[in-house]
Backbone as a ProteinNet text record, in pm:
[ID]
protein_1_A
[PRIMARY]
MTTPLIGVSKSILKIKELINHVANTCLNVLITGETGVGKEVVAQNLYSESSRSSKSFVKINCAALPETLLESELYGYEKGAFTGAAQRKTGLIEFSTGGTFFLDEVCELPINLQAKMLRVLQDQQLRRLGGNDLIQVNVRFVSASNRNMDLMVNEGNIREDFYYRLNVINIHMPPLRERKE
[TERTIARY]
1192.5	1264.5	1274.6	1247.2	1247.2	1387.9	1426	1552.4	1537.5	1628.5	1614.5	1645.6	1582	1607.8	1728	1841.3	1963.8	2000	2067.8	2111.9	2096.9	2174.1	2171	2144	2116	2087.2	1954.9	1937.2	1812.9	1691.5	1703.6	1589	1553	1651.5	1623.4	1566.6	1621.7	1568.1	1423.7	1392.9	1256	1163.6	1211.3	1132	1107.4	1209.3	1191.9	1087.9	1093.1	996.7	855.4	842.7	712.4	658.7	745.1	703.9	649	721.7	675	542.8	525.6	404.6	281.1	296.6	180	164	259.7	255.8	125.8	74.5	-45.7	-175	-169	-292.1	-338.4	-456.7	-505.7	-493.3	-421.8	-409.2	-322.5	-363.4	-284.3	-160.8	-51.4	76.8	130.2	178.8	245.8	392.1	479.4	623.4	676.8	744.1	797.9	949.1	1011.4	1156.7	1209.3	1334.2	1397.3	1410.9	1436.1	1460.4	1582.4	1568.5	1681.5	1706.1	1615.1	1638.5	1588.6	1514.9	1468.6	1321.5	1239.6	1095.7	1033.6	1073.9	1019.1	1064.7	1185.2	1234.2	1146.7	1110	1020.5	885.9	832	703.7	711.4	818.4	834.7	845.9	914.8	927.1	792.9	713.9	578.9	496.9	505.2	432.6	481.9	612.1	665.1	645	633.5	610.1	461.4	376	231.7	169.5	47.6	-29.3	-74.4	-53.2	-89.7	23.6	133.4	251.7	233	130.1	104.3	23.7	-26.2	-102.4	-13.7	-71.7	3.2	59.2	176.6	233.1	240.1	144.8	135.9	186.4	277.2	328.8	310.3	281.6	265.5	330.8	401.7	461.6	364.4	304.5	201.2	254.9	385.3	445.1	480.2	484	532.8	425.8	298.7	191.8	115.5	80.1	-2.2	-139.6	-198.5	-327.4	-432.9	-429.4	-529.6	-520.1	-402.5	-386.4	-398.5	-366.1	-360.5	-493.5	-601.5	-732.4	-770.3	-748.7	-784.3	-691.4	-566.5	-474.6	-516.4	-557.6	-598	-730	-831.1	-967.1	-1010.2	-940.6	-985	-1100	-1156.5	-1266.1	-1351.1	-1471.7	-1565.6	-1550.9	-1587.7	-1589.2	-1675.2	-1623.1	-1697.2	-1693.9	-1616.8	-1611.9	-1555.7	-1469.2	-1410.6	-1359.9	-1324.9	-1274.5	-1152.4	-1154.5	-1043	-1060.2	-1163.3	-1188.9	-1268.6	-1198	-1262.6	-1305.9	-1249.9	-1287.8	-1269.1	-1329.1	-1315.4	-1170.4	-1123.8	-989.1	-997.8	-940.4	-932.3	-824.6	-855.5	-757.6	-661.1	-552.8	-448.6	-495.5	-584.8	-635	-715.6	-804.5	-885.3	-795.3	-695.2	-600.9	-527.3	-503	-426	-511	-637.8	-725.1	-660.3	-662.6	-599.8	-455.3	-398.1	-257.9	-235.7	-125.6	-83	-65.8	-112.5	-99.4	-9.1	101.1	199.8	191.2	154	144.8	272.6	368.9	492.8	471.8	536.1	519.5	371.3	302.1	158.1	123.2	216.7	191.1	169.3	205.4	187.4	51	-29.4	-162.1	-248.2	-305.1	-387.5	-503.1	-539.4	-640.8	-774.1	-813.4	-941.1	-935	-818.2	-806	-797.5	-747.4	-747.1	-890.3	-981.4	-1122.4	-1180.7	-1145.9	-1196.7	-1136.5	-1014.7	-949	-1012.3	-1083.1	-1140.8	-1234.1	-1317.9	-1410.4	-1331.8	-1225.8	-1146	-1077.9	-1020.6	-951.1	-1046.9	-1164.7	-1259.4	-1345.8	-1402.1	-1501.4	-1452.2	-1329.5	-1275.8	-1368.2	-1416.7	-1501.4	-1451.3	-1467.5	-1432.3	-1532.3	-1527.8	-1611.5	-1520.9	-1524.9	-1446.4	-1497.6	-1411.3	-1453.7	-1561.3	-1669.8	-1780.3	-1868.3	-1841	-1919.2	-2022.3	-2119.4	-2224.4	-2210.3	-2146.3	-2140.4	-2022.3	-2047.9	-1940	-1876.6	-1745.8	-1671.9	-1601.6	-1626.8	-1564.2	-1421.9	-1325.9	-1187.8	-1139.6	-1028.3	-965.9	-817.4	-779.9	-644.8	-586.5	-460.5	-388.7	-308	-322.8	-251.1	-129	-16.5	107.5	147.5	175.9	210	344.4	407.4	535.9	542.4	611.3	631.3	763.5	828.7	952.6	925.9	800.3	763.6	696.1	690.9	625.5	474.8	406.7	264.4	179	222.7	148.9	145.2	258	265.7	178.3	179.3	97.7	-51.7	-91.2	-231.2	-264.4	-176	-199.4	-206	-131.2	-130.7	-245.3	-320.6	-433.4	-396.1	-274.9	-232.1	-263.5	-289	-331	-457.5	-559.6	-684.1	-657.7	-710.1	-689	-747.5	-868.8	-931.2	-853.8	-799.6	-717	-590.3	-526	-402.6	-425	-532.2	-555.1	-594	-651.8	-682.1	-556.6	-462.7	-334.4	-245.5	-246.8	-150.9	-204.4	-255.8	-303.4	-182.3	-84.6	44.2	149.6	234.2	340.2	474.6	553.1	691.1	779.4	862.2	955.1	1091.7	1142.1	1273.1	1375.7	1463.9	1562.1	1671	1733.1	1842.3	1965.5	2052	2172.5	2260.1	2264.3	2348.4	2305	2181.3	2130.3	2138.8	2187.2	2199.5	2331.7	2438.6	2572.5	2616.6	2551.4	2586.5	2574.4
1489.6	1466	1315.1	1275.6	1134.2	1087.5	973.7	911.1	848.3	880.7	821.9	672.3	601.5	459.1	449.5	404.3	401.5	258.8	247.8	117.9	109.1	18.8	1.6	-143.3	-227.8	-367.7	-375.6	-484.5	-504.1	-497.2	-556.5	-559	-418.8	-336.4	-199.4	-115.4	-129.7	-55	-95.4	-224	-271.9	-213.5	-206.3	-148.1	0	72.5	214.7	234	148.8	155.8	126.4	26.5	-7.3	106.8	168.4	284.2	393.4	426.4	530.5	492.5	365.1	317.9	322	289.4	278.7	394.9	486.9	594.3	673.8	701.7	785	705.3	578.7	501.2	506.3	455.3	447.4	304.9	219.4	79.5	61.8	-32.1	-63.7	-141.7	-118.6	-179.8	-251.8	-374.1	-450.4	-464.3	-420.5	-428.9	-539	-635.3	-747.1	-749.6	-812.6	-826.6	-841	-882.6	-902.5	-771.2	-781.7	-664.9	-590.4	-459	-374.7	-357	-403.9	-392.5	-261.1	-183.2	-53.7	-49.1	-127.4	-127.5	9.6	74.5	207.3	309.7	294.6	383.7	369.4	246.9	223	290.7	275.5	337.5	489.9	548.6	694.1	740.2	663	698	687.1	584.6	573.4	697.8	738.1	856	983.4	1003.9	1129.8	1142.2	1028.9	1031.6	1042	1034.1	1031.2	1170.2	1178	1302.7	1329.1	1233	1247.9	1311.1	1344.9	1390.4	1524	1598.4	1724.1	1701.9	1582.3	1545.8	1462.9	1409.4	1339.4	1204.5	1173.2	1038.5	994.3	910.2	865.8	723	697.3	561.3	513.7	384.4	322.1	185.1	152.1	19.9	-65.5	-162.9	-245.8	-329.1	-353.4	-432	-346.4	-214.7	-127.2	-87	-94.8	-52.5	-172.8	-171.4	-280.1	-279.8	-397.7	-413	-319.9	-296.3	-211.5	-66.4	-21.1	116.3	126.6	20.1	22.8	62.5	3.4	33.5	179.8	236.1	376.4	469	429.5	509	507.7	392.6	380.8	450.9	427.7	473	597.5	629.9	740	695.4	788.6	754.9	876.2	849.2	953.4	979.9	1097.2	1132.7	1031.7	977.5	883.8	739.8	712.1	575.9	476.1	522	438.4	530.2	473.5	552.7	630.7	759.7	845.1	912.1	877.2	940.7	1068.7	1174.4	1298.9	1383.7	1356.8	1431.3	1343.9	1385.1	1310.7	1317.2	1204.9	1200.1	1145.2	1216.7	1171	1064.7	953.8	846.8	877.4	802.6	826.6	799.1	703	676.6	795.9	845.1	961.8	1082.7	1099.4	1211	1206.8	1085.8	1071.9	1082.6	1120	1133.6	1223.3	1173.7	1244.2	1204.4	1137.5	1100.7	951.5	912.3	772.4	725.5	604.9	545	423.3	423.2	316.2	227.7	101.9	2.3	-81.8	-45.9	-122.3	-243.1	-352.7	-479.2	-517.5	-506.2	-531.5	-673.5	-765	-904.5	-916.5	-814.6	-815.4	-760.4	-716	-664.8	-780	-768.6	-877.3	-913.5	-1039.4	-1091.6	-1019.2	-979.8	-908.4	-768.6	-705.3	-574.4	-588	-701.6	-726	-725	-788.1	-791.4	-650.2	-568.7	-431.5	-345.4	-377.9	-301.9	-329	-440.8	-475.2	-366.3	-308.8	-203.5	-83.9	-49.2	65	33.7	-84.5	-121.9	-135.8	-189.3	-214.8	-94.3	-31.3	73.7	213.7	223.4	353.2	419.9	339.1	389	334.6	414.3	368.8	422.9	366.5	410.5	428.8	548.3	571.9	483.1	447.1	370.9	450.3	384.3	449.1	532.1	533.7	614.5	533	602.3	538.6	565	675.5	718.3	656.3	618.6	576.4	702.3	707.4	822.9	782.8	857.6	831.4	887.8	808.3	852.2	827.9	887	868.4	846.6	721.5	687.7	580.1	597.2	490	415.9	284.5	203.1	139.1	159.8	92.2	15.3	-112.5	-198.5	-263.9	-306.1	-374.7	-489.9	-595.8	-711.6	-778.5	-824.4	-900.4	-1050.7	-1087	-1227.8	-1281.7	-1412.9	-1478.9	-1476.8	-1383.5	-1365.4	-1476.6	-1538.4	-1653.9	-1765.3	-1789.5	-1891.8	-1852.6	-1726.3	-1679.5	-1693.9	-1673.8	-1696.1	-1843.7	-1930.4	-2075.3	-2122.5	-2058.5	-2094.9	-2030.5	-1940.9	-1875.9	-1753.3	-1700.8	-1582.9	-1451.9	-1462.9	-1348.7	-1390.4	-1304.8	-1332.6	-1324.8	-1420.1	-1423.8	-1300	-1259.5	-1142.7	-1014.4	-1004.7	-890.5	-886.5	-999.5	-1010.5	-968.8	-1017.4	-985.3	-839.4	-775.9	-632.6	-547.1	-593.5	-522.5	-544.8	-664.9	-709.8	-693	-575.6	-549.4	-537.6	-460.5	-449.9	-497.8	-589.6	-639.8	-593	-537.3	-499.9	-577.5	-664.6	-740.3	-673.6	-634.9	-569.7	-677.8	-712.5	-816.1	-769.9	-862.9	-825.9	-777.9	-703.9	-651.1	-760.8	-876.9	-985.1	-1030.4	-998.7	-1034.8	-918.9	-803.7	-687.8	-615.3	-687.4	-636.6	-522.9	-509.1	-400.6	-266
-111.6	-235.2	-258.9	-380.1	-415.5	-449.9	-393.8	-428.1	-565.7	-658.1	-791	-789.4	-878.4	-896.9	-989.6	-936.5	-1016.2	-1055.6	-1165.5	-1213.5	-1363.7	-1423.1	-1567.9	-1607.4	-1510.1	-1541.1	-1618	-1691.3	-1766.1	-1674.4	-1555.3	-1463.8	-1414.8	-1385.8	-1339.2	-1452.9	-1571.6	-1685.8	-1713.9	-1698.3	-1716.4	-1609	-1484.5	-1375.1	-1400.5	-1445	-1476.6	-1586.4	-1687.5	-1796.6	-1746.1	-1659.9	-1603.1	-1517.3	-1437.5	-1356.5	-1446.8	-1554.3	-1647.1	-1712	-1739.9	-1806.9	-1716	-1587.6	-1498.2	-1400.1	-1397.7	-1297.5	-1301.2	-1418.3	-1428.3	-1436	-1403.2	-1392.4	-1246.8	-1221.7	-1084.2	-1030.4	-1103.6	-1065.6	-941.3	-855.6	-737.5	-779.6	-705.7	-738.1	-614.9	-636	-531.1	-570.1	-480.9	-503.6	-413	-473.2	-396.7	-409.3	-312.5	-314	-172.8	-164.4	-34.8	41.7	170	253.5	201.2	189	151.7	3.1	-83.2	-227.3	-287.3	-211.7	-261.4	-298.8	-232.1	-262.8	-237.2	-128.8	-99.2	-202.9	-255.2	-361.1	-485.4	-519.5	-633.4	-606.1	-485.6	-450.7	-462.5	-414	-422	-566.9	-649.7	-790.9	-863	-830.5	-886.3	-853.3	-728.8	-682.3	-751.5	-753.9	-807.6	-958.3	-1028.3	-1172.9	-1207.2	-1107.3	-1132.1	-1126.3	-1174.6	-1165.7	-1022.3	-932.5	-791.8	-708.9	-771.7	-697.7	-626.8	-662.7	-591.3	-463.4	-446.4	-326.6	-233.2	-129.3	-24.6	-69.5	-16.9	-22.1	123.4	162.6	301.4	308.1	400.9	414.6	557.8	565.9	696.8	691	796.7	808.1	887.9	821.3	884.2	1000	1003.4	1111	1231.8	1214.5	1321.1	1422.2	1383.7	1473.9	1526.7	1654.4	1707.1	1640.3	1629.6	1562.9	1620.9	1752	1816.1	1769.2	1730.8	1682.3	1531.1	1462.4	1316.8	1254	1301.9	1243.8	1261.6	1379.6	1399.4	1321	1300.5	1219.2	1072.8	1023	882.6	854.5	939.8	912	987.9	1094.9	1178.6	1267	1341.7	1431.1	1461	1506.9	1546.8	1696.1	1736.7	1877.6	1953.2	2062.6	2145.2	2095.8	1990.7	1935.1	2035.2	2123.5	2227.8	2337.7	2450.1	2561.7	2516	2537.9	2499.1	2363.8	2289.7	2160	2184.1	2224.9	2263.5	2144.6	2027.8	1907.7	1784.5	1674.4	1548	1500.7	1446.6	1389.6	1247.8	1154.3	1015.9	1006.7	943.5	925.8	813.1	809.4	710.4	567.6	549	413.9	364.1	447.5	409.3	386.9	470.2	457.2	323.7	272.9	149	22.3	35.2	-81.5	-186.2	-309	-420.7	-440.6	-341.6	-346.5	-348.6	-288	-287.2	-143.7	-117.7	14.9	2.2	76.2	69	192.6	170.4	276.9	274.2	356.7	364	454.5	422.1	495.5	504.8	391.6	386.3	430.1	417.3	457.7	608.3	684.4	829.6	872.3	777.2	809.9	860	979.3	1033.9	941.3	940.6	848.5	862.4	985.4	1001.5	938.6	939.2	874.8	722.5	675	530.5	477.7	553.1	513.4	509.4	605.8	609.7	499.1	457.8	351.1	214.7	201.4	71.6	19.3	105.2	61.7	8.7	76.8	34.1	-99.2	-111.1	-233.6	-351.8	-327.2	-435.2	-467.3	-365	-386.7	-352.9	-299.2	-257.2	-154.5	-59.5	48.1	180.7	285.1	419	518.8	635.4	746.2	866.5	925.3	1046.6	1159.3	1252.5	1369.9	1443.1	1475.4	1545.2	1455	1326.1	1233.2	1158.5	1102.8	1024	874.9	841.5	702.2	628.5	502.4	414.3	356.5	359.1	310.4	181	75.8	-53.6	-52.2	-96.9	-107.3	-250.1	-283.2	-414.1	-388.3	-370.9	-327.3	-417.8	-451.9	-520	-414.6	-411.1	-313.8	-377.8	-313	-348.1	-223.7	-238.8	-125.4	-150.5	-42.6	-55	43	-0.3	86.7	53.8	159.1	141.3	153.5	166	184	59.2	47.8	-63.5	-37.6	-100.1	-72.1	-131	-241.2	-294.1	-190.4	-126.5	-21.9	97	133.1	245.6	216.2	89.4	50.4	66.9	17.3	27.4	172	261.7	403.6	480.9	416.6	482.6	564.3	547.5	621.9	549.9	420.6	339.6	267.1	274.5	202.4	52.5	-21.5	-166.1	-234.3	-195.4	-257.2	-225.9	-105.8	-67.3	-152.7	-165.9	-243.3	-388.7	-450.3	-590.9	-612.9	-514.2	-527.8	-510.7	-431.3	-417.3	-538	-590.2	-690.1	-833.1	-863.8	-999.5	-1092.7	-1049.7	-1118.7	-1019.8	-1062.7	-974.6	-1026.2	-936.5	-967.6	-872.1	-927.6	-844.1	-851.5	-736.8	-726.7	-694.3	-789.3	-764	-667.5	-598.1	-506.9	-584	-516.6	-580.4	-641	-580.5	-631.9	-770.9	-808.2	-939.9	-1039.5	-994.6	-1082.1	-1055.2	-1075.8	-1045	-1136.2	-1251.3	-1343.4	-1276.1
[MASK]
+++++++++++++++++++++++++++++++++++++++++++++++++++++++++++++++++++++++++++++++++++++++++++++++++++++++++++++++++++++++++++++++++++++++++++++++++++++++++++++++++++++++++++++++++++++

């Protein structure tokens, strides 16, 4: 069940209007704002208002998984791709085909994985670890960050091309102190 986006401030009403306007597009959305402002609530509302709401809403916190596990979780792997890969595993991106994939704390995604995500963001194709075939997916990406991503691009911590593919539509969620209504 989706938590409703509540509030009557101009900024919240504008965000609700933007959600209604872009929910049924396939455009990627980047939600920015401080920790605790409700970025995930905005992502869930985008999903529930979209034509993709009958399919999966898959979320992953990029800061919560070690880099060594993150790639296999995102892309999956083929049997024998590495020690312990006893059978094929579908990755979370492929699993979310037809639905929405939410990358929380996207600014924590390692730079080498940002490069690998470009194919998925641009061409909607991925390759499982140890695989040869490109797999076509149909996924809408919604990302969230509590950090200044423009600054991170300038510092070289976020790839510019990755950032611009995520940030097709930007929704900035202001802190509660700025929306006391």
